[in-house]
Amino acid sequence: MATFLYKIGRLAFRRRHFVALIWVALLTLAGVGAASAPAAGNSSFSIPGTEAQKAFDLLEQRFPGMSADGATARVVFKAPSGEKMTGKANKATVRATVKELRSGSEVTSVADPYTAHAVSRDGTVAYASVKYKVSGMELQDASRDALKAAAKDARDAGLTVEVGGDALTAAPETGSSEIIGIAVAAVVLVITFGSLLAAGFPLLTALIGVGIGVSTITALASALDLGTTTSTLASMIGLAVGIDYALFIVSRYRSELAEGREREEAAGRAVGTAGSAVVFAGLTVLIALVGLSVVNIPMLTKMGVAAAGTVAIAVLIALTLIPALLGYAGRRIKPTGEKSRLLGGGRKAEAGNPGGHGKQPRPNMGTRWASFVVRRPVAVLLLGVIGLGAAAVPAASLELGLPDDGAQPTSTTQRRAYDLLSEGFGPGFNGPLMVVVDAKDSAHPKKAFTEVGDEIKGLKDVVTVTPAVPNKAGDTATITVIPNSKPSSTTTEDLVHAIRGKGADITSATDAKVLVTGSTAMNIDVSQRLNDALLPYLALVVGLAFLLLIVVFRSVLVPLKAALGFLLSVMAALGAVVAVFQWGWLSGLMNVEQTGPVMSMMPIFMVGVVFGLAMDYEVFLVTRMREAYVHGEKPGQAVVTGFRHGARVVTAAAVIMIAVFSGFIGSSESMIKMIGFGLAVAVFFDAFVVRMAIVPAVLALLGRRAWWLPRWLDRALPNVDVEGEGLRTAEDRHTDPDGERELVRA
């Protein structure tokens, strides 16, 4: 592996014009494809195999044109103080609004509050239900604008008007967060490299990779039904790993220059060694993202595969475009220990002495920290494990669910509509359940419809059960159930399970099938699907990565330690998320207005993203230790050597990622805020506690046993030579591909 990548690095350095032209052509081709592709809406959302999805599919068959999974909106009206919604003027305003809403091209129906009995008992609140042909994720912006305009007209007439429902669902804007992350990344890279040019390469190549990946996704979005969230995830992950991978290779290149090697040779060695680590780190990220397909949610699978494609592009760019750009830069890229003249540098590092001036260099922070850990491994290990264990304690109280409008900030119209409906009709009114009764095989369909309604009325937490509404054929009916509790509560979830439990008894008695659907039931089913998939996904990702790391490190204990450390950091991060977003700790600081269940997608999303980034740091840091050990250093000294070369780079990469993810904490969307906080905390725990403290402490305690591998397994495994051992044995007899000159060690 190292020898092959070494040749690629030298070739890209020497043939830099050709390499740069290829990547510019790919970026141009992807951009043209994105510009000429038909516009695509948001991806359709379906959860195959769930009861809620089966009910939606059944309604599409039995109620043609009903658009059972279509978007809904509730336009909520509140009368001025001292007035009633039944007043003549207010009634006229509402009916004018209903008429305006019905004119929308995607609207299937609008229920008049006065004929649909949608006025509260005290007469102060009323609502109009709007039904659309397509789902909230597919709704056109024009339909949302028309909905907002109708509400504004009613406000201008003197009513308090708010709009709730999934019709206002739209992809959150994250552009400013990405800009903040890139700005912080630029500052960190300049500090790390001491050079504006060297700092610019990781940013430039990461943006090129993201540009190619996102443009390709945009070009294929219509054909493959890819939504805007797909490109958002791809850009976030692609930017993260793109900067990391380029950072690793540029850093190794500068280290090779500090050893006195010629620039082409240094580029080859950087790609051969750090590039090997990049390849295997990238493979772990690909495993984590493609593994999302085990959840069996099509939209999540597409997001994972698309993001994986962007990561693959980032790996290829790091291996080819980075050495090409280093060739263009020439002597303007300084060896490790030197700064550019613009940043106050100008001194020269002597061969083998990055400190310069012929003096013994002062040990850097990484060396001093690793030496401390090697001297006191037990204390550091206990402190790290106990600290993460304490942070993970709240995770035992983790409650999962999907956010509804009640989790929105109070400044949004969705949240205000939610509160008005709760005030006028009760909290359960925001999450009605739709019960579908399939009586096609029943001898007495009408009796089955009545029996289902009666059974549901006898359940706890039920406020209202509407009469059954049959289809034209009379073999299927829908019943609306209003719970007494809010949609995201465990009480409502228990009611859904209770109705489904009663359905089994009804089926045995009447041959009629009972299915529960609606947005609330769908959220419950999605949460359950994600919960059920978490352990298989974790086993798949960690298991495959464990096997891959055995090949990389040629050790059993090092990969085992890496996997256990990752699990510890993820549990600690989940504990922090529970403490803030579920328990309300530091909620004021984080601007969390409403506590509640943690988003059900959070654990599996965190596992996938953080696992990939954690293995990046693990592979880069520990391969440097492995390299030193293979080349004759004692285990403890190898740990110190690995930190001397890798700690600064891993620290910079982690700080960049934390900054990128922290930018999302300022979002007004509670879901985005939670994801940003969770990922930032997880990267902090994994990089600075696990990789920087627990890993060296464990390796120091294990000594030579850390690199133990059974002989039979050693013989069976392929030798991928991540450490670059083959480069040392071949360097004196290597001849370049053109046969023009023999390379000698600088």
XYZ file of C-alpha atoms in Angstrom:
746
model
C 0.000 0.000 0.000
C 2.659 2.529 1.047
C 4.837 1.820 -2.012
C 1.886 2.112 -4.392
C 0.725 5.398 -2.866
C 4.330 6.630 -2.806
C 4.459 6.237 -6.572
C 1.109 8.007 -6.947
C 2.348 10.919 -4.837
C 5.560 11.314 -6.865
C 3.688 10.998 -10.132
C 1.100 13.614 -9.098
C 3.898 15.952 -7.961
C 5.759 15.563 -11.265
C 2.694 15.582 -13.547
C 0.907 18.307 -11.595
C -0.449 20.106 -14.672
C -2.201 16.963 -15.844
C -3.607 16.150 -12.371
C -4.867 19.689 -11.795
C -6.485 19.707 -15.244
C -8.356 16.466 -14.471
C -9.822 17.823 -11.220
C -10.758 21.155 -12.781
C -12.465 19.260 -15.608
C -14.383 17.087 -13.137
C -15.492 20.147 -11.169
C -16.598 21.877 -14.369
C -18.431 18.788 -15.611
C -20.247 18.372 -12.286
C -21.131 22.070 -12.225
C -22.537 21.996 -15.757
C -24.522 18.875 -14.899
C -25.975 20.530 -11.799
C -26.868 23.711 -13.711
C -28.588 21.851 -16.541
C -30.373 19.218 -14.437
C -34.125 19.619 -13.858
C -35.051 21.127 -10.533
C -35.850 18.526 -7.915
C -38.027 18.958 -4.878
C -37.427 17.345 -1.541
C -37.177 13.586 -1.459
C -40.364 11.630 -0.843
C -40.517 10.126 2.615
C -41.620 6.569 3.247
C -40.894 3.951 5.899
C -41.439 0.517 4.307
C -42.847 -2.133 6.615
C -44.253 0.137 9.314
C -47.946 0.049 10.177
C -48.334 3.778 9.543
C -46.893 3.383 6.020
C -49.089 0.360 5.301
C -52.117 2.440 6.295
C -51.039 5.286 3.989
C -50.612 2.837 1.113
C -54.036 1.310 1.823
C -55.683 4.744 1.835
C -54.118 5.524 -1.546
C -55.808 2.387 -2.933
C -59.205 2.649 -1.234
C -59.578 6.461 -1.221
C -58.276 7.548 -4.668
C -57.223 11.179 -4.707
C -57.279 11.471 -0.926
C -53.474 12.008 -0.726
C -53.326 10.376 2.685
C -49.685 11.314 3.202
C -50.195 14.807 1.817
C -49.138 17.863 3.765
C -51.559 19.461 6.195
C -51.824 22.922 7.667
C -53.957 24.388 10.392
C -54.673 28.078 10.143
C -55.584 29.019 13.719
C -57.643 32.136 14.414
C -58.088 33.867 17.767
C -60.613 36.625 18.317
C -59.573 39.984 19.814
C -60.070 40.371 23.551
C -63.758 40.515 24.456
C -64.909 39.124 21.100
C -65.906 35.685 19.821
C -64.967 33.918 16.632
C -68.694 33.485 16.001
C -69.099 37.250 15.629
C -70.323 38.417 12.225
C -67.189 40.354 11.230
C -64.813 37.649 12.429
C -66.841 34.962 10.681
C -66.658 36.919 7.413
C -62.876 37.271 7.734
C -62.424 33.548 8.337
C -64.578 32.564 5.382
C -62.692 34.968 3.113
C -59.461 33.325 4.240
C -60.889 29.847 3.554
C -61.872 30.939 0.052
C -58.385 32.319 -0.565
C -56.772 29.088 0.658
C -58.886 26.924 -1.669
C -57.427 28.641 -4.738
C -54.018 26.942 -4.310
C -52.995 24.563 -7.109
C -51.754 21.872 -4.693
C -54.675 22.186 -2.249
C -57.146 19.305 -2.177
C -59.504 20.602 0.522
C -60.007 23.341 3.104
C -62.434 22.749 5.982
C -64.591 25.712 7.018
C -64.342 25.986 10.849
C -68.070 26.750 11.173
C -69.252 23.682 9.270
C -66.517 21.354 10.599
C -67.233 22.201 14.263
C -63.709 23.600 14.624
C -64.523 26.358 17.086
C -63.518 26.065 20.739
C -66.188 25.796 23.446
C -65.532 29.308 24.705
C -65.731 30.620 21.126
C -62.368 32.406 21.197
C -60.340 30.052 18.966
C -61.139 28.452 15.606
C -59.054 26.717 12.948
C -59.267 25.842 9.259
C -57.703 22.550 8.148
C -55.895 22.633 4.801
C -55.013 19.433 2.941
C -52.487 19.247 0.090
C -51.847 16.746 -2.711
C -48.176 16.193 -1.881
C -46.200 15.702 1.320
C -44.705 18.576 3.271
C -41.243 17.699 1.981
C -42.452 17.916 -1.646
C -44.634 21.016 -1.329
C -43.674 23.884 -3.631
C -42.547 27.196 -2.190
C -45.423 28.932 -3.984
C -47.932 26.941 -1.920
C -46.182 27.895 1.324
C -46.103 31.545 0.254
C -49.837 31.465 -0.514
C -50.530 29.961 2.921
C -48.547 32.713 4.644
C -50.202 35.416 2.522
C -53.697 34.212 3.467
C -52.763 34.299 7.158
C -51.374 37.820 6.781
C -54.600 39.059 5.178
C -56.604 37.738 8.144
C -54.183 39.391 10.585
C -54.619 42.676 8.777
C -58.367 42.323 9.407
C -57.737 42.325 13.182
C -57.514 38.615 14.130
C -54.595 36.795 15.717
C -53.621 34.206 13.091
C -50.928 31.527 13.284
C -50.145 28.579 11.002
C -49.119 25.089 12.110
C -48.687 21.709 10.477
C -46.094 20.088 8.251
C -46.954 22.275 5.255
C -44.436 24.830 6.500
C -41.684 22.223 6.749
C -38.658 23.454 4.855
C -34.976 22.630 4.762
C -33.153 24.781 7.348
C -30.652 27.340 6.142
C -27.108 26.434 7.200
C -24.983 28.607 4.937
C -23.852 31.024 7.666
C -22.861 28.098 9.923
C -20.676 26.654 7.179
C -19.020 30.041 6.618
C -18.235 30.335 10.346
C -16.761 26.826 10.318
C -14.593 27.576 7.287
C -13.373 30.843 8.849
C -12.387 29.073 12.080
C -10.744 26.300 10.047
C -8.658 28.890 8.183
C -7.421 30.454 11.427
C -6.557 27.066 12.962
C -4.724 25.947 9.813
C -2.655 29.127 9.690
C -1.676 28.653 13.351
C -0.877 24.980 12.751
C 1.272 25.447 9.648
C 2.590 28.959 10.223
C 1.979 29.568 6.531
C -0.947 31.071 4.645
C -0.203 28.988 1.556
C 0.064 25.678 3.395
C -3.110 26.538 5.328
C -4.945 27.316 2.104
C -4.383 23.915 0.490
C -6.653 21.883 2.816
C -9.414 24.484 2.490
C -9.099 24.700 -1.293
C -9.088 20.954 -1.881
C -11.935 20.379 0.602
C -14.076 22.964 -1.187
C -13.251 21.412 -4.575
C -14.240 17.971 -3.284
C -17.473 19.284 -1.771
C -18.182 21.207 -4.967
C -17.832 18.066 -7.096
C -19.826 15.929 -4.669
C -22.712 18.345 -4.112
C -22.900 19.283 -7.813
C -23.094 15.603 -8.735
C -25.860 15.062 -6.175
C -27.739 18.058 -7.589
C -27.349 16.737 -11.126
C -28.758 13.339 -10.119
C -31.337 14.632 -7.633
C -34.326 14.432 -9.969
C -33.437 11.031 -11.397
C -32.655 9.405 -8.043
C -35.209 11.293 -5.924
C -32.566 12.948 -3.745
C -33.705 15.746 -1.464
C -31.979 18.901 -0.274
C -31.080 17.246 3.021
C -28.915 14.798 1.066
C -26.633 17.521 -0.242
C -26.570 19.217 3.188
C -25.229 16.080 4.895
C -22.780 15.427 2.041
C -21.372 18.951 2.234
C -21.001 18.811 6.025
C -19.217 15.446 6.061
C -17.241 16.174 2.893
C -15.953 19.461 4.273
C -14.998 17.800 7.556
C -13.013 14.881 6.162
C -11.663 16.863 3.205
C -9.910 19.311 5.522
C -8.728 16.494 7.800
C -7.211 14.358 5.039
C -5.419 17.234 3.323
C -4.183 18.461 6.704
C -2.652 15.054 7.444
C -0.747 14.864 4.143
C 0.495 18.479 4.097
C 1.700 18.060 7.687
C 3.602 14.868 6.810
C 5.095 16.567 3.727
C 6.499 19.360 5.887
C 7.905 16.784 8.318
C 9.653 14.990 5.449
C 11.122 18.300 4.285
C 12.407 18.907 7.806
C 14.227 15.564 7.558
C 16.162 17.005 4.609
C 14.440 15.220 1.727
C 13.935 16.653 -1.725
C 10.442 17.960 -2.435
C 9.343 15.283 -4.874
C 10.618 12.567 -2.565
C 8.904 14.261 0.399
C 5.601 14.383 -1.499
C 5.860 10.696 -2.358
C 6.627 9.729 1.217
C 3.843 11.926 2.584
C 1.290 10.214 0.349
C 2.821 6.789 0.987
C 2.616 7.078 4.782
C -0.016 9.654 5.766
C -1.891 8.771 2.568
C -2.152 5.158 3.715
C -3.707 6.369 6.941
C -6.086 8.549 4.902
C -7.184 5.572 2.785
C -8.051 3.416 5.770
C -9.605 6.292 7.712
C -11.733 7.002 4.652
C -12.777 3.359 4.467
C -14.060 3.499 8.053
C -16.133 6.581 7.191
C -17.515 4.833 4.095
C -18.484 1.815 6.196
C -20.272 4.056 8.705
C -22.216 5.990 6.039
C -23.143 3.116 3.719
C -24.076 1.097 6.821
C -27.027 3.472 7.349
C -28.863 1.302 4.815
C -29.482 -1.283 7.565
C -32.076 1.093 9.042
C -34.232 0.480 5.946
C -35.367 4.080 5.615
C -34.858 4.916 1.911
C -34.185 8.611 2.487
C -31.541 7.839 5.130
C -29.917 5.259 2.851
C -29.664 7.776 -0.001
C -28.197 10.381 2.337
C -25.576 7.923 3.574
C -24.549 6.704 0.115
C -24.366 10.244 -1.283
C -22.230 11.419 1.648
C -20.030 8.336 1.211
C -19.443 9.336 -2.413
C -18.295 12.779 -1.296
C -15.904 11.165 1.219
C -14.458 8.948 -1.531
C -13.831 12.076 -3.606
C -12.103 13.700 -0.608
C -9.751 10.695 -0.314
C -8.852 10.768 -4.027
C -8.241 14.515 -3.932
C -5.975 14.177 -0.895
C -3.915 11.484 -2.642
C -3.542 13.253 -5.986
C -4.409 16.956 -5.971
C -2.562 17.759 -2.734
C 0.841 16.515 -4.017
C 0.162 18.323 -7.311
C -0.466 21.603 -5.476
C 2.636 21.012 -3.378
C 4.546 20.793 -6.649
C 3.166 24.154 -7.721
C 4.031 25.723 -4.363
C 7.672 24.670 -4.497
C 9.863 26.306 -1.865
C 7.005 28.455 -0.573
C 5.905 25.478 1.587
C 8.301 25.458 4.533
C 9.504 22.443 6.538
C 8.044 21.760 9.968
C 9.406 24.310 12.417
C 9.597 27.146 9.907
C 7.111 29.941 9.365
C 6.579 31.979 6.253
C 8.158 35.441 6.162
C 4.688 36.986 6.170
C 4.039 35.405 9.579
C 7.400 36.349 11.072
C 9.435 33.388 9.884
C 12.484 33.155 7.678
C 14.759 30.903 9.692
C 15.861 27.628 8.166
C 15.472 24.213 9.735
C 18.532 22.014 9.570
C 18.301 18.455 8.340
C 17.047 16.261 11.070
C 16.498 19.263 13.334
C 13.137 20.993 12.903
C 14.037 23.364 15.661
C 16.546 25.249 13.564
C 19.822 27.061 14.418
C 21.604 23.750 15.133
C 20.268 23.687 18.681
C 18.391 20.848 20.266
C 14.718 21.779 19.761
C 12.503 22.227 22.783
C 10.013 19.335 22.985
C 6.628 20.376 21.648
C 3.418 20.189 23.641
C 2.511 16.779 22.175
C 5.847 15.323 23.253
C 5.582 16.734 26.770
C 2.009 15.493 27.194
C 2.762 12.001 25.868
C 5.818 11.744 28.146
C 3.630 12.661 31.117
C 1.012 10.031 30.167
C 3.657 7.337 29.687
C 5.006 8.089 33.181
C 1.551 8.043 34.823
C -0.690 5.882 32.624
C -2.910 4.491 35.404
C -3.878 7.907 36.769
C -4.599 9.319 33.302
C -6.601 6.242 32.280
C -8.725 6.262 35.431
C -9.357 9.991 35.195
C -10.399 9.739 31.539
C -12.669 6.712 31.969
C -14.301 8.019 35.167
C -14.860 11.439 33.594
C -16.501 10.029 30.472
C -18.443 7.551 32.576
C -19.861 10.377 34.686
C -20.808 12.323 31.556
C -22.562 9.218 30.201
C -24.789 8.732 33.271
C -27.703 10.842 31.920
C -27.805 8.610 28.824
C -29.490 5.955 31.002
C -32.566 8.216 31.022
C -32.576 8.707 27.245
C -36.047 9.146 25.757
C -36.331 9.184 21.985
C -38.942 10.766 19.765
C -39.370 13.052 16.787
C -39.918 16.771 17.406
C -43.269 18.377 16.649
C -44.296 22.027 16.514
C -44.275 22.117 20.320
C -40.474 21.915 20.184
C -40.216 24.982 17.954
C -39.049 28.331 19.382
C -41.866 30.515 20.689
C -40.978 33.095 18.047
C -42.233 30.833 15.226
C -45.791 30.793 13.919
C -45.858 26.976 14.156
C -45.198 27.090 17.896
C -47.754 29.859 18.479
C -50.377 27.920 16.493
C -49.550 24.843 18.575
C -50.067 26.804 21.798
C -53.344 28.347 20.584
C -54.774 24.925 19.702
C -53.689 23.532 23.062
C -55.346 26.489 24.769
C -58.611 26.166 22.853
C -58.965 22.414 22.347
C -56.439 20.627 24.572
C -52.847 19.431 23.958
C -53.861 16.255 22.120
C -55.500 18.270 19.377
C -52.053 18.930 17.891
C -51.491 15.237 17.247
C -54.683 13.507 16.059
C -54.470 9.814 15.245
C -56.019 8.408 12.091
C -57.388 4.890 12.518
C -57.952 3.003 9.266
C -60.388 0.081 9.374
C -59.985 -2.393 6.515
C -63.250 -4.386 6.480
C -62.893 -5.844 2.987
C -62.834 -9.403 4.392
C -65.509 -8.706 6.990
C -69.078 -9.961 6.553
C -70.469 -6.867 8.334
C -68.255 -3.812 7.559
C -70.548 -1.229 9.191
C -70.684 -3.235 12.401
C -66.886 -3.487 12.379
C -66.566 0.300 11.967
C -68.875 0.913 14.921
C -67.157 -1.681 17.096
C -63.735 -0.147 16.469
C -65.006 3.305 17.460
C -66.610 1.951 20.643
C -63.457 0.077 21.639
C -61.298 3.170 21.189
C -63.694 5.326 23.253
C -63.080 3.039 26.209
C -59.314 3.549 26.204
C -57.433 5.901 28.517
C -56.175 9.260 27.233
C -58.923 9.512 24.581
C -60.842 12.810 24.379
C -62.726 12.510 21.102
C -63.486 9.745 18.598
C -65.154 10.910 15.387
C -67.709 8.721 13.573
C -66.261 6.425 10.907
C -66.028 7.888 7.386
C -66.294 5.027 4.851
C -65.110 5.071 1.241
C -67.434 4.702 -1.748
C -67.105 0.930 -1.756
C -67.992 0.804 1.941
C -65.170 -1.632 2.757
C -62.742 0.825 4.393
C -63.250 3.697 6.819
C -61.206 6.290 8.682
C -61.728 7.312 12.312
C -60.025 10.342 13.877
C -58.935 10.007 17.495
C -57.957 13.018 19.615
C -55.697 12.093 22.561
C -55.625 13.955 25.844
C -51.834 14.322 25.786
C -49.425 16.140 23.491
C -48.096 14.315 20.398
C -44.522 13.787 21.624
C -45.493 12.383 25.041
C -45.037 8.771 26.075
C -48.751 8.728 27.005
C -49.720 9.288 23.362
C -47.286 6.587 22.302
C -48.909 4.195 24.784
C -52.322 5.060 23.307
C -51.128 4.174 19.801
C -49.913 0.804 21.050
C -53.179 0.287 22.949
C -55.281 0.918 19.825
C -53.125 -1.492 17.858
C -53.498 -4.026 20.648
C -57.288 -3.712 20.495
C -57.038 -4.094 16.725
C -55.781 -7.650 17.109
C -58.877 -8.580 19.149
C -61.197 -6.858 16.653
C -59.595 -8.708 13.759
C -60.220 -12.077 15.395
C -63.856 -11.148 16.090
C -64.867 -9.346 12.855
C -62.134 -10.144 10.279
C -61.543 -6.382 9.983
C -57.998 -5.041 10.179
C -57.221 -1.952 12.250
C -54.246 0.265 11.368
C -53.129 3.477 13.095
C -51.471 6.208 11.030
C -51.131 9.987 10.816
C -48.079 12.126 11.448
C -47.977 11.282 15.164
C -48.165 7.531 14.555
C -45.604 7.826 11.756
C -43.195 9.604 14.104
C -43.654 6.838 16.660
C -42.990 4.156 14.032
C -39.906 5.955 12.729
C -38.533 6.243 16.258
C -39.145 2.546 16.838
C -37.466 1.638 13.538
C -34.413 3.695 14.444
C -34.291 2.230 17.960
C -34.456 -1.310 16.592
C -31.741 -0.602 14.014
C -29.254 1.019 16.400
C -27.663 -2.152 17.784
C -27.395 -3.961 14.395
C -25.950 -0.795 12.876
C -23.481 -0.397 15.720
C -22.442 -4.049 15.451
C -22.003 -3.782 11.678
C -19.997 -0.558 11.722
C -17.802 -1.369 14.705
C -17.353 -4.976 13.594
C -16.240 -4.172 10.040
C -14.022 -1.329 11.213
C -12.503 -3.640 13.853
C -11.516 -6.114 11.131
C -10.160 -3.300 8.968
C -8.072 -1.890 11.818
C -6.629 -5.341 12.540
C -5.231 -5.244 9.001
C -3.959 -1.683 9.453
C -2.304 -2.081 12.869
C -1.587 -5.831 12.705
C -2.832 -6.037 16.271
C -5.925 -7.304 18.076
C -5.787 -5.139 21.188
C -5.280 -1.776 19.452
C -8.473 -2.047 17.333
C -10.375 -3.355 20.373
C -9.198 -0.373 22.380
C -10.193 1.965 19.528
C -13.728 0.547 19.367
C -14.262 0.611 23.135
C -12.957 4.161 23.359
C -15.349 5.243 20.618
C -18.328 3.697 22.420
C -17.311 5.493 25.609
C -17.109 8.875 23.886
C -20.466 8.394 22.114
C -22.198 7.425 25.364
C -20.707 10.471 27.091
C -21.895 12.712 24.246
C -25.401 11.226 24.429
C -25.355 11.875 28.170
C -24.531 15.521 27.530
C -27.364 15.772 24.976
C -29.841 14.289 27.469
C -28.661 16.634 30.226
C -29.153 19.751 28.070
C -32.104 18.972 25.800
C -34.084 16.525 27.956
C -33.262 17.572 31.520
C -32.745 21.263 30.771
C -29.231 21.713 32.203
C -27.597 24.846 30.739
C -30.715 25.251 28.581
C -30.555 29.030 28.970
C -26.956 29.141 27.764
C -27.841 26.956 24.772
C -31.080 28.884 24.143
C -33.148 25.694 24.467
C -36.710 26.927 24.959
C -38.459 23.569 25.176
C -37.042 20.376 26.673
C -38.366 16.998 25.631
C -37.397 13.676 24.060
C -34.114 13.501 22.149
C -34.582 13.280 18.393
C -34.782 9.585 17.545
C -32.340 9.939 14.647
C -29.690 11.471 16.925
C -28.003 8.301 18.293
C -27.655 6.525 14.955
C -26.604 9.735 13.205
C -24.039 10.460 15.901
C -22.667 6.916 15.724
C -22.181 7.144 11.953
C -20.598 10.597 11.759
C -18.494 10.515 14.927
C -17.254 6.978 14.311
C -15.803 8.021 10.980
C -14.097 11.114 12.392
C -12.871 9.250 15.495
C -11.245 6.578 13.368
C -9.564 9.341 11.342
C -7.788 10.519 14.475
C -7.119 6.976 15.669
C -5.577 5.840 12.396
C -3.423 8.925 11.903
C -2.153 9.064 15.477
C -1.582 5.352 16.099
C -0.097 4.553 12.673
C 2.653 7.057 13.515
C 3.233 5.142 16.767
C 3.155 1.844 14.887
C 5.608 3.232 12.352
C 8.062 4.210 15.106
C 7.666 0.823 16.811
C 8.227 -1.124 13.588
C 11.360 0.914 12.942
C 12.890 -0.156 16.256
C 11.687 2.183 18.996
C 10.545 0.859 22.364
C 6.740 0.889 22.947
C 6.773 3.844 25.348
C 9.072 5.881 23.134
C 6.928 5.013 20.088
C 3.931 6.559 21.844
C 5.906 9.766 22.447
C 7.118 9.809 18.835
C 3.592 9.401 17.543
C 2.442 12.358 19.610
C 5.435 14.476 18.627
C 4.467 14.198 14.964
C 0.704 13.748 15.165
C -0.747 15.492 18.230
C -0.636 18.993 16.738
C -2.341 17.883 13.536
C -5.026 15.826 15.279
C -5.676 18.705 17.680
C -6.071 21.116 14.774
C -8.398 18.731 12.941
C -10.543 18.249 16.043
C -10.757 21.992 16.764
C -11.861 22.592 13.167
C -14.575 19.955 13.406
C -15.796 21.250 16.763
C -16.002 24.751 15.293
C -17.920 23.527 12.239
C -20.451 21.592 14.302
C -20.744 24.288 16.989
C -21.880 26.730 14.340
C -25.141 24.794 14.139
C -25.892 25.323 17.846
C -27.059 28.838 17.041
C -29.794 27.543 14.720
C -33.399 28.344 15.587
C -34.353 24.765 14.650
C -34.203 22.585 17.758
C -33.255 19.521 15.696
C -30.290 21.285 14.031
C -29.250 22.770 17.373
C -29.264 19.300 18.958
C -27.247 17.737 16.123
C -24.657 20.530 16.233
C -24.257 20.297 19.997
C -24.129 16.494 20.056
C -21.519 16.202 17.293
C -19.345 18.988 18.716
C -19.343 17.419 22.195
C -18.719 13.937 20.779
C -15.691 15.107 18.775
C -14.350 16.936 21.846
C -14.664 13.854 24.051
C -13.245 11.495 21.446
C -10.316 13.618 20.286
C -9.155 15.137 23.563
C -10.141 12.521 26.145
C -10.078 9.211 24.283
C -7.408 9.701 21.597
C -5.194 12.129 23.532
C -5.415 10.572 27.008
C -6.933 7.086 27.133
C -5.207 5.764 23.993
C -1.612 6.596 25.020
C -2.296 5.468 28.591
C -3.565 2.063 27.421
C -0.676 1.635 24.968
C 1.826 2.543 27.684
C 0.313 -0.057 30.019
C 0.196 -2.758 27.362
C 3.732 -2.191 26.100
C 4.730 -4.740 23.452
C 1.519 -6.686 24.059
C -0.382 -3.870 22.329
C 1.076 -5.031 19.014
C 0.486 -8.721 19.605
C -1.057 -10.713 16.788
C -1.474 -14.510 16.664
C 0.970 -16.051 14.197
C -1.734 -17.803 12.217
C -3.598 -14.521 11.821
C -0.378 -12.700 10.939
C 0.190 -15.149 8.099
C -3.411 -14.891 6.903
C -3.641 -11.087 6.831
C -2.410 -9.117 3.814
C 0.544 -6.836 4.486
C -0.722 -3.365 3.571
C 2.429 -1.631 4.925
C 0.724 1.477 6.296
C 3.933 2.374 8.160
C 5.971 2.737 4.961
C 8.491 0.054 5.900
C 8.814 -0.880 2.241
C 9.883 2.650 1.411
C 12.907 2.400 3.693
C 14.127 -0.844 2.162
C 13.619 0.308 -1.413
C 14.700 3.946 -1.219
C 18.353 3.445 -2.196
C 17.582 1.405 -5.271
C 14.467 3.181 -6.494
C 14.448 4.459 -10.043
C 11.751 6.836 -11.223
C 9.211 5.567 -13.779
C 10.896 7.408 -16.675
C 14.299 5.940 -15.853
C 15.871 9.398 -16.072
C 17.715 9.361 -12.745
C 18.266 7.261 -9.674
C 16.886 8.632 -6.449
C 19.210 8.679 -3.463
C 18.348 9.386 0.085
C 18.607 13.113 0.828
